[in-house]
Amino acid sequence: MPGATRPTLRITTRNAQFQQWQALLTNRTKRQRAGEFLVQGVRPISLAVERGWTVRHLLHSDGSDGRGLSRWASELVDGLPAGRAALAPELMRELGGKDEEAPELLAVVALPEDRFERIPVGPGLLVVVFDRPTTPGNVGTLVRSADAFGASGVIITGHAADPYDPKAVRASTGSLFGLPVVRVSSHREVIEWALALKDRPQIVGTDEHGDADVFAHDLTGPTIIAVGNETHGLSSAWRQACDRMLRIPITGTASSLNAATAATVVLYETVRQRSGHLGA
């Protein structure tokens, strides 16, 4: 049934329902408990819908500011089997994280399951592991790069920043909805999964003191790239699990690369090699 036939919840005060959605912005525990997160922005919302993610609620302004919905927003509100809520503009502004203007539309989207089965496997496997990242923006940036260079998925290990934090979702510019992202508690789960695969992947880590340059190492086979915490690098457990530690040659006064940047370099080199330019 079109969304227009469904009842619209109208919210003009910071009631319990509003507070529940507001908590999704800042409280990881409540996101996990509710099994949902808040998505802001035209592109991320559009990609979530296109890729078949479950949209539980669509939130829009109640029009008291004189603004109507665009054709894009109207089609989503009327076409998706999701709850519909009209909020006062100032409440939309709070949920949108913008001071100057209330967003036209926000989506409350169901969290996917953290299952390795979501990651497609095979001879072309390319997975990036981010070990204990602390910054949501870096998580989103890494997911964006992994998507851009055709990775099979991203795995977040350990006590880490949440890929469903609004800052991470924004930094991914929608790539979060096009690439499997799986969270696990430790490296052990990743190793067990990798060893059970028919096409066993090599596991390479990145480190400024690695024993081989990334450009000289063969990345054409199934590969897991492990990138460490922004401050401390890879854990000792991950270092022991890696088949090889690779370094990215850098010059200038920089002592190291940002974790997401380092992952991007290795991803690019992997694509270059797999395109048949190894040694070019």
CSV table of N, CA and C in Angstrom, one decimal, residues 76-170:
chain,number,residue,atom,x,y,z
A,76,LEU,N,9.6,8.4,-1.8
A,76,LEU,CA,10.0,7.5,-0.8
A,76,LEU,C,9.0,7.3,0.3
A,77,VAL,N,8.5,8.4,0.8
A,77,VAL,CA,7.5,8.4,1.9
A,77,VAL,C,6.2,7.6,1.4
A,78,ASP,N,5.8,7.8,0.2
A,78,ASP,CA,4.6,7.2,-0.3
A,78,ASP,C,4.8,5.8,-0.7
A,79,GLY,N,6.0,5.4,-1.1
A,79,GLY,CA,6.3,4.1,-1.7
A,79,GLY,C,6.9,3.1,-0.8
A,80,LEU,N,7.5,3.4,0.3
A,80,LEU,CA,8.1,2.5,1.2
A,80,LEU,C,7.2,2.0,2.3
A,81,PRO,N,7.2,0.7,2.6
A,81,PRO,CA,6.4,0.2,3.7
A,81,PRO,C,7.1,0.5,5.0
A,82,ALA,N,7.2,1.7,5.3
A,82,ALA,CA,7.9,2.1,6.6
A,82,ALA,C,7.0,3.0,7.4
A,83,GLY,N,7.2,3.1,8.7
A,83,GLY,CA,6.5,4.1,9.5
A,83,GLY,C,6.8,5.5,9.0
A,84,ARG,N,5.8,6.4,9.3
A,84,ARG,CA,6.0,7.7,8.8
A,84,ARG,C,5.7,8.7,9.9
A,85,ALA,N,6.6,9.7,10.1
A,85,ALA,CA,6.5,10.6,11.1
A,85,ALA,C,6.8,12.0,10.6
A,86,ALA,N,5.9,13.0,11.0
A,86,ALA,CA,6.1,14.4,10.7
A,86,ALA,C,6.5,15.1,11.9
A,87,LEU,N,7.7,15.7,11.9
A,87,LEU,CA,8.2,16.4,13.0
A,87,LEU,C,8.3,17.9,12.8
A,88,ALA,N,8.2,18.6,13.9
A,88,ALA,CA,8.4,20.0,13.9
A,88,ALA,C,9.8,20.3,13.3
A,89,PRO,N,10.0,21.4,12.5
A,89,PRO,CA,11.3,21.7,11.9
A,89,PRO,C,12.5,21.7,12.8
A,90,GLU,N,12.2,22.3,14.0
A,90,GLU,CA,13.4,22.4,15.0
A,90,GLU,C,13.8,21.0,15.5
A,91,LEU,N,12.8,20.0,15.5
A,91,LEU,CA,13.2,18.7,15.9
A,91,LEU,C,13.9,18.0,14.8
A,92,MET,N,13.5,18.2,13.6
A,92,MET,CA,14.2,17.6,12.4
A,92,MET,C,15.7,18.2,12.4
A,93,ARG,N,15.8,19.5,12.7
A,93,ARG,CA,17.1,20.1,12.7
A,93,ARG,C,18.0,19.4,13.7
A,94,GLU,N,17.5,19.1,14.9
A,94,GLU,CA,18.3,18.4,15.9
A,94,GLU,C,18.7,17.1,15.4
A,95,LEU,N,17.8,16.3,14.8
A,95,LEU,CA,18.2,15.0,14.4
A,95,LEU,C,19.1,15.0,13.2
A,96,GLY,N,19.0,16.1,12.4
A,96,GLY,CA,19.9,16.2,11.2
A,96,GLY,C,21.3,16.7,11.5
A,97,GLY,N,21.5,17.2,12.7
A,97,GLY,CA,22.8,17.7,13.1
A,97,GLY,C,23.2,19.0,12.4
A,98,LYS,N,22.2,19.7,11.9
A,98,LYS,CA,22.5,21.0,11.3
A,98,LYS,C,21.8,22.1,12.0
A,99,ASP,N,22.6,23.2,12.1
A,99,ASP,CA,22.0,24.4,12.8
A,99,ASP,C,21.2,25.3,11.9
A,100,GLU,N,21.6,25.3,10.6
A,100,GLU,CA,21.0,26.3,9.7
A,100,GLU,C,19.7,25.9,9.1
A,101,GLU,N,19.5,24.6,8.8
A,101,GLU,CA,18.4,24.2,8.1
A,101,GLU,C,18.0,22.7,8.4
A,102,ALA,N,16.7,22.5,8.6
A,102,ALA,CA,16.2,21.2,8.9
A,102,ALA,C,16.4,20.3,7.6
A,103,PRO,N,16.8,19.0,7.8
A,103,PRO,CA,16.9,18.1,6.6
A,103,PRO,C,15.5,17.8,6.1
A,104,GLU,N,15.4,17.6,4.8
A,104,GLU,CA,14.1,17.2,4.3
A,104,GLU,C,13.6,15.9,4.7
A,105,LEU,N,14.5,14.9,4.8
A,105,LEU,CA,14.1,13.5,5.2
A,105,LEU,C,15.2,12.9,5.9
A,106,LEU,N,14.8,12.0,6.9
A,106,LEU,CA,15.7,11.2,7.7
A,106,LEU,C,15.1,9.8,7.6
A,107,ALA,N,16.0,8.8,7.7
A,107,ALA,CA,15.6,7.4,7.7
A,107,ALA,C,16.1,6.7,8.9
A,108,VAL,N,15.2,5.9,9.5
A,108,VAL,CA,15.6,5.0,10.6
A,108,VAL,C,15.8,3.6,10.0
A,109,VAL,N,17.0,3.1,10.0
A,109,VAL,CA,17.3,1.9,9.2
A,109,VAL,C,17.7,0.8,10.1
A,110,ALA,N,17.3,-0.5,9.8
A,110,ALA,CA,17.6,-1.6,10.7
A,110,ALA,C,19.1,-2.0,10.5
A,111,LEU,N,19.7,-2.3,11.6
A,111,LEU,CA,21.1,-2.8,11.6
A,111,LEU,C,21.2,-4.2,10.9
A,112,PRO,N,22.1,-4.4,10.1
A,112,PRO,CA,22.3,-5.8,9.6
A,112,PRO,C,23.0,-6.7,10.6
A,113,GLU,N,22.9,-8.0,10.4
A,113,GLU,CA,23.6,-8.9,11.3
A,113,GLU,C,25.1,-8.9,11.0
A,114,ASP,N,25.9,-9.1,12.0
A,114,ASP,CA,27.3,-9.2,11.9
A,114,ASP,C,27.7,-10.7,11.6
A,115,ARG,N,27.5,-11.0,10.3
A,115,ARG,CA,27.8,-12.4,9.9
A,115,ARG,C,28.8,-12.4,8.8
A,116,PHE,N,29.8,-13.3,8.8
A,116,PHE,CA,30.8,-13.4,7.8
A,116,PHE,C,30.1,-13.8,6.4
A,117,GLU,N,29.0,-14.5,6.6
A,117,GLU,CA,28.3,-15.0,5.3
A,117,GLU,C,27.8,-13.8,4.4
A,118,ARG,N,27.8,-12.6,5.0
A,118,ARG,CA,27.4,-11.5,4.1
A,118,ARG,C,28.5,-11.1,3.2
A,119,ILE,N,29.8,-11.6,3.4
A,119,ILE,CA,30.9,-11.2,2.6
A,119,ILE,C,31.1,-12.3,1.5
A,120,PRO,N,31.0,-11.9,0.2
A,120,PRO,CA,31.2,-12.9,-0.9
A,120,PRO,C,32.6,-13.4,-0.9
A,121,VAL,N,32.8,-14.6,-1.1
A,121,VAL,CA,34.1,-15.2,-1.1
A,121,VAL,C,34.4,-15.8,-2.5
A,122,GLY,N,35.7,-16.2,-2.6
A,122,GLY,CA,36.1,-16.8,-3.9
A,122,GLY,C,37.6,-16.4,-4.2
A,123,PRO,N,38.1,-16.7,-5.4
A,123,PRO,CA,39.5,-16.4,-5.7
A,123,PRO,C,39.8,-15.0,-5.7
A,124,GLY,N,38.8,-14.1,-5.9
A,124,GLY,CA,39.0,-12.7,-6.0
A,124,GLY,C,38.8,-12.0,-4.6
A,125,LEU,N,38.7,-12.7,-3.5
A,125,LEU,CA,38.4,-12.1,-2.2
A,125,LEU,C,39.4,-11.0,-1.9
A,126,LEU,N,38.9,-9.9,-1.5
A,126,LEU,CA,39.7,-8.8,-1.0
A,126,LEU,C,38.9,-8.1,0.2
A,127,VAL,N,39.4,-8.3,1.4
A,127,VAL,CA,38.8,-7.9,2.6
A,127,VAL,C,39.8,-7.0,3.3
A,128,VAL,N,39.3,-5.9,3.9
A,128,VAL,CA,40.1,-5.0,4.7
A,128,VAL,C,39.6,-5.2,6.2
A,129,VAL,N,40.6,-5.5,7.1
A,129,VAL,CA,40.3,-5.5,8.5
A,129,VAL,C,40.8,-4.3,9.1
A,130,PHE,N,39.9,-3.6,9.9
A,130,PHE,CA,40.4,-2.4,10.7
A,130,PHE,C,40.4,-2.8,12.1
A,131,ASP,N,41.6,-2.8,12.7
A,131,ASP,CA,41.7,-3.3,14.1
A,131,ASP,C,41.6,-2.2,15.1
A,132,ARG,N,40.6,-2.2,15.9
A,132,ARG,CA,40.3,-1.3,17.0
A,132,ARG,C,40.4,0.2,16.6
A,133,PRO,N,39.7,0.6,15.5
A,133,PRO,CA,39.7,2.0,15.1
A,133,PRO,C,39.0,2.8,16.2
A,134,THR,N,39.5,4.1,16.4
A,134,THR,CA,38.9,4.9,17.5
A,134,THR,C,38.1,6.0,16.9
A,135,THR,N,38.2,6.3,15.6
A,135,THR,CA,37.5,7.5,15.0
A,135,THR,C,36.5,7.1,14.0
A,136,PRO,N,35.2,7.4,14.3
A,136,PRO,CA,34.2,7.0,13.3
A,136,PRO,C,34.4,7.5,11.9
A,137,GLY,N,35.0,8.8,11.8
A,137,GLY,CA,35.3,9.3,10.5
A,137,GLY,C,36.2,8.4,9.7
A,138,ASN,N,37.3,7.9,10.4
A,138,ASN,CA,38.2,7.0,9.7
A,138,ASN,C,37.6,5.7,9.3
A,139,VAL,N,36.7,5.2,10.1
A,139,VAL,CA,35.9,4.0,9.7
A,139,VAL,C,35.2,4.3,8.4
A,140,GLY,N,34.4,5.4,8.4
A,140,GLY,CA,33.6,5.7,7.2
A,140,GLY,C,34.5,5.9,6.0
A,141,THR,N,35.6,6.6,6.1
A,141,THR,CA,36.6,6.8,5.0
A,141,THR,C,37.1,5.5,4.5
A,142,LEU,N,37.5,4.6,5.4
A,142,LEU,CA,38.0,3.3,4.9
A,142,LEU,C,37.0,2.5,4.2
A,143,VAL,N,35.7,2.5,4.7
A,143,VAL,CA,34.6,1.8,4.0
A,143,VAL,C,34.4,2.4,2.6
A,144,ARG,N,34.5,3.7,2.5
A,144,ARG,CA,34.4,4.4,1.2
A,144,ARG,C,35.5,3.9,0.2
A,145,SER,N,36.7,3.9,0.7
A,145,SER,CA,37.8,3.5,-0.2
A,145,SER,C,37.7,2.0,-0.6
A,146,ALA,N,37.3,1.2,0.4
A,146,ALA,CA,37.1,-0.3,0.1
A,146,ALA,C,36.0,-0.5,-0.9
A,147,ASP,N,35.0,0.3,-0.9
A,147,ASP,CA,33.9,0.2,-1.9
A,147,ASP,C,34.4,0.7,-3.2
A,148,ALA,N,35.2,1.8,-3.2
A,148,ALA,CA,35.7,2.4,-4.5
A,148,ALA,C,36.6,1.4,-5.2
A,149,PHE,N,37.4,0.6,-4.5
A,149,PHE,CA,38.4,-0.2,-5.1
A,149,PHE,C,37.9,-1.7,-5.2
A,150,GLY,N,36.6,-1.9,-5.0
A,150,GLY,CA,36.1,-3.2,-5.3
A,150,GLY,C,36.3,-4.3,-4.2
A,151,ALA,N,36.5,-3.9,-3.0
A,151,ALA,CA,36.7,-4.9,-1.9
A,151,ALA,C,35.4,-5.7,-1.7
A,152,SER,N,35.6,-6.9,-1.2
A,152,SER,CA,34.5,-7.8,-0.9
A,152,SER,C,33.8,-7.4,0.4
A,153,GLY,N,34.5,-6.8,1.3
A,153,GLY,CA,33.9,-6.4,2.6
A,153,GLY,C,34.9,-5.8,3.5
A,154,VAL,N,34.4,-5.2,4.6
A,154,VAL,CA,35.3,-4.7,5.7
A,154,VAL,C,34.9,-5.3,7.0
A,155,ILE,N,35.9,-5.7,7.8
A,155,ILE,CA,35.7,-6.3,9.1
A,155,ILE,C,36.3,-5.3,10.1
A,156,ILE,N,35.6,-5.0,11.1
A,156,ILE,CA,36.0,-4.2,12.3
A,156,ILE,C,36.2,-5.1,13.5
A,157,THR,N,37.4,-5.1,14.0
A,157,THR,CA,37.7,-6.0,15.1
A,157,THR,C,38.0,-5.3,16.4
A,158,GLY,N,37.7,-5.9,17.5
A,158,GLY,CA,38.0,-5.4,18.8
A,158,GLY,C,37.1,-4.3,19.3
A,159,HIS,N,37.5,-3.6,20.4
A,159,HIS,CA,36.7,-2.5,20.9
A,159,HIS,C,37.0,-1.3,20.0
A,160,ALA,N,36.0,-1.0,19.2
A,160,ALA,CA,36.2,0.0,18.1
A,160,ALA,C,35.1,1.0,17.9
A,161,ALA,N,35.4,2.0,17.2
A,161,ALA,CA,34.4,3.0,16.8
A,161,ALA,C,33.3,2.2,16.0
A,162,ASP,N,32.1,2.7,16.1
A,162,ASP,CA,31.0,2.1,15.5
A,162,ASP,C,30.8,2.5,14.0
A,163,PRO,N,30.7,1.6,13.0
A,163,PRO,CA,30.5,2.0,11.6
A,163,PRO,C,29.1,2.6,11.4
A,164,TYR,N,28.2,2.5,12.4
A,164,TYR,CA,26.8,3.0,12.3
A,164,TYR,C,26.7,4.3,13.1
A,165,ASP,N,27.8,4.8,13.6
A,165,ASP,CA,27.8,6.2,14.1
A,165,ASP,C,27.5,7.1,13.0
A,166,PRO,N,26.7,8.2,13.2
A,166,PRO,CA,26.4,9.1,12.1
A,166,PRO,C,27.6,9.7,11.4
A,167,LYS,N,28.7,9.9,12.2
A,167,LYS,CA,29.9,10.4,11.6
A,167,LYS,C,30.5,9.4,10.6
A,168,ALA,N,30.5,8.2,11.0
A,168,ALA,CA,31.0,7.1,10.1
A,168,ALA,C,30.1,7.0,8.8
A,169,VAL,N,28.8,7.0,9.0
A,169,VAL,CA,27.9,6.9,7.9
A,169,VAL,C,28.1,8.0,6.9
A,170,ARG,N,28.2,9.2,7.4
A,170,ARG,CA,28.4,10.4,6.6
A,170,ARG,C,29.8,10.3,5.8
